[in-house]
Amino acid sequence: MRKLFTAVLILQGFTSLAQDINFSQFYELPLLRNPSLAGLYKGDYRVTGAYRNQWASVTTPFVSQALGVECKLSSPFGQDSDDYIALGLQITNDRAGDSKLGRTQLLPVLTFHKSMSEEKDSYLSLGFMGGPVQQRFDPTQLKFGDQFQNGSYSETNPTQQVFSNTNITYLDASVGLSFSSTFNDNINYYIGASYFHFNQPKVAFDRTADVRLNKKLMLNAGLLVPVSDYHKMILYADYFKQGGNSQMQGGFMFKYDLIQQDDEESMYFNIGSFIRWNDALIPVVKLDLYKVGLGFTYDVNISKLKAASQSRGGMEVSLSYRNYLNIGNSSVSKVRCPVAF
């Protein structure tokens, strides 16, 4: 029955029940939160990858991967300007269930950061993201009602189900706006809003069906507060609404300085906890080794599937690297830089 239900969803495409990929370490993948968050870090470029394996305790695992690349460039309006541009590329790939229902996205990003103050780091940022998306499934992995004869199933039994199209490609587009600044020169924060899939592309495998990807409105926030000369507390929060569904997620990380020296080359141990409301509790650990970050989370399921999954949701790993470029207009030479977490 589960595979039969899956087949119905496939014939219709991703319906209003479908949601975008959502990583537990959402704060490590800013382009999936808001295109205007591209470039909010110390360095000229940053590369971040994530791998997620979910629901292995209940069904065929849902597997998701993401790779985000960001690069900051000086303002086209003059070398003396504190404005800057961020270019990016967000790649995602996911595979769900027995039918291997999957989607691959290749989304370039362009963000402009406008300095709003001559006295402190304060930026208004506008970002655009858009590109091709491929969607597919494998019908040979599905079971249909007419393949059950005399109460038993055989894959050799013929089926009347015919799939004329198992692979489609469409264009997707999103936009975001955010404001980042500081309090007292040591408390960093940002707030933002993003609007995903505003072009509402058709996503049905049956092209005669007018099934569209639901628009998604997303609100974002981040806050970094020093708790001593070296240690910090970081808070992240998101709220998003897509179709008839909404979700809140957020939490904190305590950032412990292992070297405790006022040096750009630092080492941090991070520990904290996040929550997806009515879905999962998410403990997190992360190690920042100079320019490399390695994070690990595990979802403790608290949803209605808690009994079936025995509270086991899924694991997720992230790996990031950031650095400066050896060029004349590198941001390392700037007196001021954007808010960084």
PDB file of N, CA, C and O in Angstrom, residues 120-188:
ATOM      1  N   LYS A 120      29.955  51.812  11.556  1.00  0.00           N
ATOM      2  CA  LYS A 120      29.965  50.424  12.024  1.00  0.00           C
ATOM      3  C   LYS A 120      29.559  49.503  10.880  1.00  0.00           C
ATOM      4  O   LYS A 120      29.084  49.945   9.828  1.00  0.00           O
ATOM      5  N   ASP A 121      29.764  48.216  11.089  1.00  0.00           N
ATOM      6  CA  ASP A 121      29.392  47.208  10.093  1.00  0.00           C
ATOM      7  C   ASP A 121      27.878  47.085  10.070  1.00  0.00           C
ATOM      8  O   ASP A 121      27.269  46.511  10.975  1.00  0.00           O
ATOM      9  N   SER A 122      27.263  47.601   9.042  1.00  0.00           N
ATOM     10  CA  SER A 122      25.807  47.582   8.916  1.00  0.00           C
ATOM     11  C   SER A 122      25.465  47.502   7.429  1.00  0.00           C
ATOM     12  O   SER A 122      25.823  48.403   6.663  1.00  0.00           O
ATOM     13  N   TYR A 123      24.784  46.430   7.028  1.00  0.00           N
ATOM     14  CA  TYR A 123      24.550  46.177   5.611  1.00  0.00           C
ATOM     15  C   TYR A 123      23.091  45.808   5.343  1.00  0.00           C
ATOM     16  O   TYR A 123      22.461  45.069   6.116  1.00  0.00           O
ATOM     17  N   LEU A 124      22.578  46.317   4.234  1.00  0.00           N
ATOM     18  CA  LEU A 124      21.306  45.875   3.675  1.00  0.00           C
ATOM     19  C   LEU A 124      21.636  45.050   2.447  1.00  0.00           C
ATOM     20  O   LEU A 124      22.331  45.524   1.535  1.00  0.00           O
ATOM     21  N   SER A 125      21.144  43.819   2.400  1.00  0.00           N
ATOM     22  CA  SER A 125      21.570  42.867   1.368  1.00  0.00           C
ATOM     23  C   SER A 125      20.372  42.359   0.582  1.00  0.00           C
ATOM     24  O   SER A 125      19.327  42.027   1.157  1.00  0.00           O
ATOM     25  N   LEU A 126      20.549  42.282  -0.738  1.00  0.00           N
ATOM     26  CA  LEU A 126      19.519  41.768  -1.631  1.00  0.00           C
ATOM     27  C   LEU A 126      20.136  40.678  -2.496  1.00  0.00           C
ATOM     28  O   LEU A 126      21.169  40.893  -3.135  1.00  0.00           O
ATOM     29  N   GLY A 127      19.499  39.505  -2.495  1.00  0.00           N
ATOM     30  CA  GLY A 127      20.058  38.382  -3.234  1.00  0.00           C
ATOM     31  C   GLY A 127      19.042  37.691  -4.124  1.00  0.00           C
ATOM     32  O   GLY A 127      17.849  37.621  -3.795  1.00  0.00           O
ATOM     33  N   PHE A 128      19.526  37.184  -5.260  1.00  0.00           N
ATOM     34  CA  PHE A 128      18.697  36.426  -6.200  1.00  0.00           C
ATOM     35  C   PHE A 128      19.333  35.063  -6.427  1.00  0.00           C
ATOM     36  O   PHE A 128      20.558  34.936  -6.516  1.00  0.00           O
ATOM     37  N   MET A 129      18.502  34.037  -6.558  1.00  0.00           N
ATOM     38  CA  MET A 129      18.977  32.681  -6.824  1.00  0.00           C
ATOM     39  C   MET A 129      18.026  32.022  -7.816  1.00  0.00           C
ATOM     40  O   MET A 129      16.803  32.125  -7.682  1.00  0.00           O
ATOM     41  N   GLY A 130      18.584  31.349  -8.810  1.00  0.00           N
ATOM     42  CA  GLY A 130      17.734  30.673  -9.774  1.00  0.00           C
ATOM     43  C   GLY A 130      18.526  29.816 -10.728  1.00  0.00           C
ATOM     44  O   GLY A 130      19.698  30.088 -11.005  1.00  0.00           O
ATOM     45  N   GLY A 131      17.890  28.758 -11.217  1.00  0.00           N
ATOM     46  CA  GLY A 131      18.562  27.865 -12.136  1.00  0.00           C
ATOM     47  C   GLY A 131      17.743  26.620 -12.414  1.00  0.00           C
ATOM     48  O   GLY A 131      16.585  26.502 -12.000  1.00  0.00           O
ATOM     49  N   PRO A 132      18.336  25.632 -13.103  1.00  0.00           N
ATOM     50  CA  PRO A 132      17.608  24.420 -13.484  1.00  0.00           C
ATOM     51  C   PRO A 132      17.479  23.425 -12.339  1.00  0.00           C
ATOM     52  O   PRO A 132      18.356  23.307 -11.476  1.00  0.00           O
ATOM     53  N   VAL A 133      16.373  22.686 -12.376  1.00  0.00           N
ATOM     54  CA  VAL A 133      16.104  21.613 -11.409  1.00  0.00           C
ATOM     55  C   VAL A 133      15.662  20.381 -12.192  1.00  0.00           C
ATOM     56  O   VAL A 133      14.793  20.465 -13.061  1.00  0.00           O
ATOM     57  N   GLN A 134      16.264  19.238 -11.876  1.00  0.00           N
ATOM     58  CA  GLN A 134      15.870  17.974 -12.496  1.00  0.00           C
ATOM     59  C   GLN A 134      15.149  17.114 -11.460  1.00  0.00           C
ATOM     60  O   GLN A 134      15.599  16.978 -10.322  1.00  0.00           O
ATOM     61  N   GLN A 135      14.040  16.521 -11.884  1.00  0.00           N
ATOM     62  CA  GLN A 135      13.213  15.699 -10.999  1.00  0.00           C
ATOM     63  C   GLN A 135      12.983  14.349 -11.662  1.00  0.00           C
ATOM     64  O   GLN A 135      12.738  14.285 -12.876  1.00  0.00           O
ATOM     65  N   ARG A 136      13.046  13.251 -10.898  1.00  0.00           N
ATOM     66  CA  ARG A 136      13.006  11.927 -11.513  1.00  0.00           C
ATOM     67  C   ARG A 136      12.536  10.870 -10.516  1.00  0.00           C
ATOM     68  O   ARG A 136      12.504  11.120  -9.307  1.00  0.00           O
ATOM     69  N   PHE A 137      12.191   9.688 -11.041  1.00  0.00           N
ATOM     70  CA  PHE A 137      11.883   8.536 -10.185  1.00  0.00           C
ATOM     71  C   PHE A 137      12.093   7.264 -10.997  1.00  0.00           C
ATOM     72  O   PHE A 137      12.219   7.284 -12.233  1.00  0.00           O
ATOM     73  N   ASP A 138      12.117   6.120 -10.287  1.00  0.00           N
ATOM     74  CA  ASP A 138      12.348   4.816 -10.916  1.00  0.00           C
ATOM     75  C   ASP A 138      11.089   3.962 -10.756  1.00  0.00           C
ATOM     76  O   ASP A 138      10.843   3.403  -9.677  1.00  0.00           O
ATOM     77  N   PRO A 139      10.261   3.813 -11.792  1.00  0.00           N
ATOM     78  CA  PRO A 139       9.007   3.066 -11.659  1.00  0.00           C
ATOM     79  C   PRO A 139       9.207   1.568 -11.472  1.00  0.00           C
ATOM     80  O   PRO A 139       8.285   0.876 -11.024  1.00  0.00           O
ATOM     81  N   THR A 140      10.382   1.041 -11.806  1.00  0.00           N
ATOM     82  CA  THR A 140      10.603  -0.398 -11.670  1.00  0.00           C
ATOM     83  C   THR A 140      10.660  -0.835 -10.216  1.00  0.00           C
ATOM     84  O   THR A 140      10.580  -2.031  -9.923  1.00  0.00           O
ATOM     85  N   GLN A 141      10.801   0.122  -9.307  1.00  0.00           N
ATOM     86  CA  GLN A 141      10.872  -0.207  -7.887  1.00  0.00           C
ATOM     87  C   GLN A 141       9.509  -0.148  -7.197  1.00  0.00           C
ATOM     88  O   GLN A 141       9.419  -0.389  -5.994  1.00  0.00           O
ATOM     89  N   LEU A 142       8.443   0.138  -7.947  1.00  0.00           N
ATOM     90  CA  LEU A 142       7.107   0.273  -7.374  1.00  0.00           C
ATOM     91  C   LEU A 142       6.295  -1.008  -7.528  1.00  0.00           C
ATOM     92  O   LEU A 142       6.513  -1.803  -8.444  1.00  0.00           O
ATOM     93  N   LYS A 143       5.350  -1.190  -6.615  1.00  0.00           N
ATOM     94  CA  LYS A 143       4.403  -2.304  -6.681  1.00  0.00           C
ATOM     95  C   LYS A 143       3.004  -1.735  -6.916  1.00  0.00           C
ATOM     96  O   LYS A 143       2.633  -0.733  -6.300  1.00  0.00           O
ATOM     97  N   PHE A 144       2.237  -2.408  -7.782  1.00  0.00           N
ATOM     98  CA  PHE A 144       0.904  -1.937  -8.125  1.00  0.00           C
ATOM     99  C   PHE A 144      -0.132  -3.010  -7.805  1.00  0.00           C
ATOM    100  O   PHE A 144       0.173  -4.212  -7.758  1.00  0.00           O
ATOM    101  N   GLY A 145      -1.370  -2.553  -7.604  1.00  0.00           N
ATOM    102  CA  GLY A 145      -2.438  -3.451  -7.168  1.00  0.00           C
ATOM    103  C   GLY A 145      -2.665  -4.612  -8.114  1.00  0.00           C
ATOM    104  O   GLY A 145      -2.958  -5.738  -7.672  1.00  0.00           O
ATOM    105  N   ASP A 146      -2.545  -4.385  -9.422  1.00  0.00           N
ATOM    106  CA  ASP A 146      -2.809  -5.478 -10.372  1.00  0.00           C
ATOM    107  C   ASP A 146      -1.657  -6.472 -10.476  1.00  0.00           C
ATOM    108  O   ASP A 146      -1.733  -7.434 -11.237  1.00  0.00           O
ATOM    109  N   GLN A 147      -0.583  -6.252  -9.714  1.00  0.00           N
ATOM    110  CA  GLN A 147       0.506  -7.231  -9.654  1.00  0.00           C
ATOM    111  C   GLN A 147       0.315  -8.223  -8.505  1.00  0.00           C
ATOM    112  O   GLN A 147       1.110  -9.138  -8.338  1.00  0.00           O
ATOM    113  N   PHE A 148      -0.743  -8.010  -7.718  1.00  0.00           N
ATOM    114  CA  PHE A 148      -1.098  -8.957  -6.657  1.00  0.00           C
ATOM    115  C   PHE A 148      -2.175  -9.896  -7.198  1.00  0.00           C
ATOM    116  O   PHE A 148      -3.273  -9.462  -7.562  1.00  0.00           O
ATOM    117  N   GLN A 149      -1.870 -11.171  -7.268  1.00  0.00           N
ATOM    118  CA  GLN A 149      -2.813 -12.175  -7.757  1.00  0.00           C
ATOM    119  C   GLN A 149      -2.957 -13.277  -6.725  1.00  0.00           C
ATOM    120  O   GLN A 149      -1.964 -13.805  -6.215  1.00  0.00           O
ATOM    121  N   ASN A 150      -4.227 -13.579  -6.414  1.00  0.00           N
ATOM    122  CA  ASN A 150      -4.530 -14.576  -5.385  1.00  0.00           C
ATOM    123  C   ASN A 150      -3.864 -14.226  -4.052  1.00  0.00           C
ATOM    124  O   ASN A 150      -3.382 -15.102  -3.323  1.00  0.00           O
ATOM    125  N   GLY A 151      -3.796 -12.930  -3.789  1.00  0.00           N
ATOM    126  CA  GLY A 151      -3.292 -12.484  -2.497  1.00  0.00           C
ATOM    127  C   GLY A 151      -1.792 -12.400  -2.397  1.00  0.00           C
ATOM    128  O   GLY A 151      -1.258 -12.071  -1.336  1.00  0.00           O
ATOM    129  N   SER A 152      -1.053 -12.686  -3.481  1.00  0.00           N
ATOM    130  CA  SER A 152       0.414 -12.620  -3.410  1.00  0.00           C
ATOM    131  C   SER A 152       0.943 -11.766  -4.556  1.00  0.00           C
ATOM    132  O   SER A 152       0.341 -11.680  -5.628  1.00  0.00           O
ATOM    133  N   TYR A 153       2.096 -11.155  -4.293  1.00  0.00           N
ATOM    134  CA  TYR A 153       2.709 -10.244  -5.269  1.00  0.00           C
ATOM    135  C   TYR A 153       3.851 -10.928  -5.995  1.00  0.00           C
ATOM    136  O   TYR A 153       4.623 -11.700  -5.407  1.00  0.00           O
ATOM    137  N   SER A 154       3.949 -10.629  -7.284  1.00  0.00           N
ATOM    138  CA  SER A 154       5.094 -11.084  -8.064  1.00  0.00           C
ATOM    139  C   SER A 154       5.473  -9.969  -9.030  1.00  0.00           C
ATOM    140  O   SER A 154       4.598  -9.424  -9.726  1.00  0.00           O
ATOM    141  N   GLU A 155       6.745  -9.656  -9.094  1.00  0.00           N
ATOM    142  CA  GLU A 155       7.197  -8.609  -9.997  1.00  0.00           C
ATOM    143  C   GLU A 155       7.068  -9.010 -11.457  1.00  0.00           C
ATOM    144  O   GLU A 155       7.123  -8.166 -12.356  1.00  0.00           O
ATOM    145  N   THR A 156       6.885 -10.302 -11.707  1.00  0.00           N
ATOM    146  CA  THR A 156       6.702 -10.758 -13.085  1.00  0.00           C
ATOM    147  C   THR A 156       5.273 -10.570 -13.567  1.00  0.00           C
ATOM    148  O   THR A 156       5.012 -10.682 -14.774  1.00  0.00           O
ATOM    149  N   ASN A 157       4.338 -10.313 -12.648  1.00  0.00           N
ATOM    150  CA  ASN A 157       2.960 -10.071 -13.048  1.00  0.00           C
ATOM    151  C   ASN A 157       2.865  -8.747 -13.786  1.00  0.00           C
ATOM    152  O   ASN A 157       3.424  -7.743 -13.343  1.00  0.00           O
ATOM    153  N   PRO A 158       2.190  -8.702 -14.911  1.00  0.00           N
ATOM    154  CA  PRO A 158       2.107  -7.442 -15.680  1.00  0.00           C
ATOM    155  C   PRO A 158       1.243  -6.413 -14.958  1.00  0.00           C
ATOM    156  O   PRO A 158       0.399  -6.749 -14.133  1.00  0.00           O
ATOM    157  N   THR A 159       1.484  -5.149 -15.260  1.00  0.00           N
ATOM    158  CA  THR A 159       0.699  -4.051 -14.708  1.00  0.00           C
ATOM    159  C   THR A 159       0.186  -3.171 -15.829  1.00  0.00           C
ATOM    160  O   THR A 159       0.824  -3.048 -16.889  1.00  0.00           O
ATOM    161  N   GLN A 160      -0.982  -2.575 -15.595  1.00  0.00           N
ATOM    162  CA  GLN A 160      -1.566  -1.667 -16.569  1.00  0.00           C
ATOM    163  C   GLN A 160      -1.049  -0.240 -16.409  1.00  0.00           C
ATOM    164  O   GLN A 160      -1.366   0.631 -17.226  1.00  0.00           O
ATOM    165  N   GLN A 161      -0.271  -0.028 -15.346  1.00  0.00           N
ATOM    166  CA  GLN A 161       0.260   1.307 -15.109  1.00  0.00           C
ATOM    167  C   GLN A 161       1.352   1.620 -16.140  1.00  0.00           C
ATOM    168  O   GLN A 161       2.291   0.842 -16.317  1.00  0.00           O
ATOM    169  N   VAL A 162       1.195   2.762 -16.798  1.00  0.00           N
ATOM    170  CA  VAL A 162       2.161   3.181 -17.819  1.00  0.00           C
ATOM    171  C   VAL A 162       2.672   4.575 -17.459  1.00  0.00           C
ATOM    172  O   VAL A 162       1.879   5.479 -17.172  1.00  0.00           O
ATOM    173  N   PHE A 163       3.989   4.736 -17.456  1.00  0.00           N
ATOM    174  CA  PHE A 163       4.598   6.032 -17.160  1.00  0.00           C
ATOM    175  C   PHE A 163       5.294   6.535 -18.422  1.00  0.00           C
ATOM    176  O   PHE A 163       6.298   5.972 -18.865  1.00  0.00           O
ATOM    177  N   SER A 164       4.722   7.570 -19.001  1.00  0.00           N
ATOM    178  CA  SER A 164       5.288   8.107 -20.232  1.00  0.00           C
ATOM    179  C   SER A 164       6.475   9.015 -19.972  1.00  0.00           C
ATOM    180  O   SER A 164       7.264   9.290 -20.878  1.00  0.00           O
ATOM    181  N   ASN A 165       6.617   9.472 -18.725  1.00  0.00           N
ATOM    182  CA  ASN A 165       7.696  10.406 -18.418  1.00  0.00           C
ATOM    183  C   ASN A 165       8.155  10.183 -16.979  1.00  0.00           C
ATOM    184  O   ASN A 165       7.347  10.215 -16.046  1.00  0.00           O
ATOM    185  N   THR A 166       9.419   9.904 -16.799  1.00  0.00           N
ATOM    186  CA  THR A 166       9.966   9.685 -15.454  1.00  0.00           C
ATOM    187  C   THR A 166      11.059  10.691 -15.104  1.00  0.00           C
ATOM    188  O   THR A 166      11.719  10.554 -14.079  1.00  0.00           O
ATOM    189  N   ASN A 167      11.240  11.690 -15.978  1.00  0.00           N
ATOM    190  CA  ASN A 167      12.316  12.663 -15.757  1.00  0.00           C
ATOM    191  C   ASN A 167      11.893  14.001 -16.360  1.00  0.00           C
ATOM    192  O   ASN A 167      11.552  14.072 -17.541  1.00  0.00           O
ATOM    193  N   ILE A 168      11.897  15.049 -15.547  1.00  0.00           N
ATOM    194  CA  ILE A 168      11.550  16.376 -16.042  1.00  0.00           C
ATOM    195  C   ILE A 168      12.564  17.391 -15.532  1.00  0.00           C
ATOM    196  O   ILE A 168      13.262  17.160 -14.541  1.00  0.00           O
ATOM    197  N   THR A 169      12.650  18.524 -16.236  1.00  0.00           N
ATOM    198  CA  THR A 169      13.520  19.624 -15.832  1.00  0.00           C
ATOM    199  C   THR A 169      12.725  20.924 -15.903  1.00  0.00           C
ATOM    200  O   THR A 169      11.939  21.131 -16.825  1.00  0.00           O
ATOM    201  N   TYR A 170      12.926  21.765 -14.908  1.00  0.00           N
ATOM    202  CA  TYR A 170      12.243  23.063 -14.887  1.00  0.00           C
ATOM    203  C   TYR A 170      13.176  24.104 -14.276  1.00  0.00           C
ATOM    204  O   TYR A 170      14.219  23.778 -13.694  1.00  0.00           O
ATOM    205  N   LEU A 171      12.815  25.378 -14.424  1.00  0.00           N
ATOM    206  CA  LEU A 171      13.587  26.477 -13.859  1.00  0.00           C
ATOM    207  C   LEU A 171      12.921  26.974 -12.589  1.00  0.00           C
ATOM    208  O   LEU A 171      11.701  27.133 -12.525  1.00  0.00           O
ATOM    209  N   ASP A 172      13.738  27.240 -11.581  1.00  0.00           N
ATOM    210  CA  ASP A 172      13.245  27.709 -10.290  1.00  0.00           C
ATOM    211  C   ASP A 172      13.932  29.032  -9.952  1.00  0.00           C
ATOM    212  O   ASP A 172      15.093  29.254 -10.314  1.00  0.00           O
ATOM    213  N   ALA A 173      13.234  29.925  -9.240  1.00  0.00           N
ATOM    214  CA  ALA A 173      13.792  31.240  -8.921  1.00  0.00           C
ATOM    215  C   ALA A 173      13.351  31.678  -7.527  1.00  0.00           C
ATOM    216  O   ALA A 173      12.220  31.418  -7.107  1.00  0.00           O
ATOM    217  N   SER A 174      14.281  32.353  -6.806  1.00  0.00           N
ATOM    218  CA  SER A 174      14.019  32.810  -5.444  1.00  0.00           C
ATOM    219  C   SER A 174      14.713  34.148  -5.212  1.00  0.00           C
ATOM    220  O   SER A 174      15.653  34.519  -5.925  1.00  0.00           O
ATOM    221  N   VAL A 175      14.266  34.876  -4.181  1.00  0.00           N
ATOM    222  CA  VAL A 175      14.827  36.182  -3.843  1.00  0.00           C
ATOM    223  C   VAL A 175      14.834  36.336  -2.331  1.00  0.00           C
ATOM    224  O   VAL A 175      14.015  35.730  -1.627  1.00  0.00           O
ATOM    225  N   GLY A 176      15.777  37.133  -1.820  1.00  0.00           N
ATOM    226  CA  GLY A 176      15.858  37.346  -0.381  1.00  0.00           C
ATOM    227  C   GLY A 176      16.386  38.714  -0.035  1.00  0.00           C
ATOM    228  O   GLY A 176      17.125  39.336  -0.809  1.00  0.00           O
ATOM    229  N   LEU A 177      16.008  39.197   1.144  1.00  0.00           N
ATOM    230  CA  LEU A 177      16.439  40.492   1.659  1.00  0.00           C
ATOM    231  C   LEU A 177      16.815  40.329   3.121  1.00  0.00           C
ATOM    232  O   LEU A 177      16.130  39.625   3.876  1.00  0.00           O
ATOM    233  N   SER A 178      17.908  40.967   3.545  1.00  0.00           N
ATOM    234  CA  SER A 178      18.317  40.864   4.944  1.00  0.00           C
ATOM    235  C   SER A 178      19.040  42.133   5.382  1.00  0.00           C
ATOM    236  O   SER A 178      19.559  42.896   4.561  1.00  0.00           O
ATOM    237  N   PHE A 179      19.071  42.318   6.697  1.00  0.00           N
ATOM    238  CA  PHE A 179      19.795  43.431   7.304  1.00  0.00           C
ATOM    239  C   PHE A 179      20.697  42.863   8.392  1.00  0.00           C
ATOM    240  O   PHE A 179      20.255  42.086   9.245  1.00  0.00           O
ATOM    241  N   SER A 180      21.983  43.231   8.355  1.00  0.00           N
ATOM    242  CA  SER A 180      22.954  42.747   9.345  1.00  0.00           C
ATOM    243  C   SER A 180      23.680  43.933   9.955  1.00  0.00           C
ATOM    244  O   SER A 180      23.988  44.912   9.267  1.00  0.00           O
ATOM    245  N   SER A 181      23.964  43.843  11.257  1.00  0.00           N
ATOM    246  CA  SER A 181      24.616  44.954  11.930  1.00  0.00           C
ATOM    247  C   SER A 181      25.210  44.472  13.257  1.00  0.00           C
ATOM    248  O   SER A 181      25.252  43.266  13.531  1.00  0.00           O
ATOM    249  N   THR A 182      25.646  45.431  14.087  1.00  0.00           N
ATOM    250  CA  THR A 182      26.275  45.126  15.373  1.00  0.00           C
ATOM    251  C   THR A 182      25.721  46.025  16.466  1.00  0.00           C
ATOM    252  O   THR A 182      25.266  47.144  16.208  1.00  0.00           O
ATOM    253  N   PHE A 183      25.777  45.512  17.713  1.00  0.00           N
ATOM    254  CA  PHE A 183      25.546  46.303  18.912  1.00  0.00           C
ATOM    255  C   PHE A 183      26.877  46.417  19.653  1.00  0.00           C
ATOM    256  O   PHE A 183      27.576  45.413  19.846  1.00  0.00           O
ATOM    257  N   ASN A 184      27.236  47.605  20.068  1.00  0.00           N
ATOM    258  CA  ASN A 184      28.424  47.803  20.920  1.00  0.00           C
ATOM    259  C   ASN A 184      29.687  47.183  20.331  1.00  0.00           C
ATOM    260  O   ASN A 184      30.596  46.777  21.067  1.00  0.00           O
ATOM    261  N   ASP A 185      29.735  47.059  19.009  1.00  0.00           N
ATOM    262  CA  ASP A 185      30.911  46.558  18.286  1.00  0.00           C
ATOM    263  C   ASP A 185      31.252  45.105  18.554  1.00  0.00           C
ATOM    264  O   ASP A 185      32.258  44.600  18.042  1.00  0.00           O
ATOM    265  N   ASN A 186      30.460  44.375  19.355  1.00  0.00           N
ATOM    266  CA  ASN A 186      30.812  42.980  19.618  1.00  0.00           C
ATOM    267  C   ASN A 186      29.610  42.039  19.602  1.00  0.00           C
ATOM    268  O   ASN A 186      29.769  40.834  19.774  1.00  0.00           O
ATOM    269  N   ILE A 187      28.403  42.551  19.452  1.00  0.00           N
ATOM    270  CA  ILE A 187      27.207  41.719  19.323  1.00  0.00           C
ATOM    271  C   ILE A 187      26.732  41.807  17.886  1.00  0.00           C
ATOM    272  O   ILE A 187      26.316  42.868  17.420  1.00  0.00           O
ATOM    273  N   ASN A 188      26.821  40.714  17.173  1.00  0.00           N
ATOM    274  CA  ASN A 188      26.428  40.675  15.771  1.00  0.00           C
ATOM    275  C   ASN A 188      25.023  40.097  15.622  1.00  0.00           C
ATOM    276  O   ASN A 188      24.638  39.193  16.371  1.00  0.00           O
TER     277      ASN A 188
END
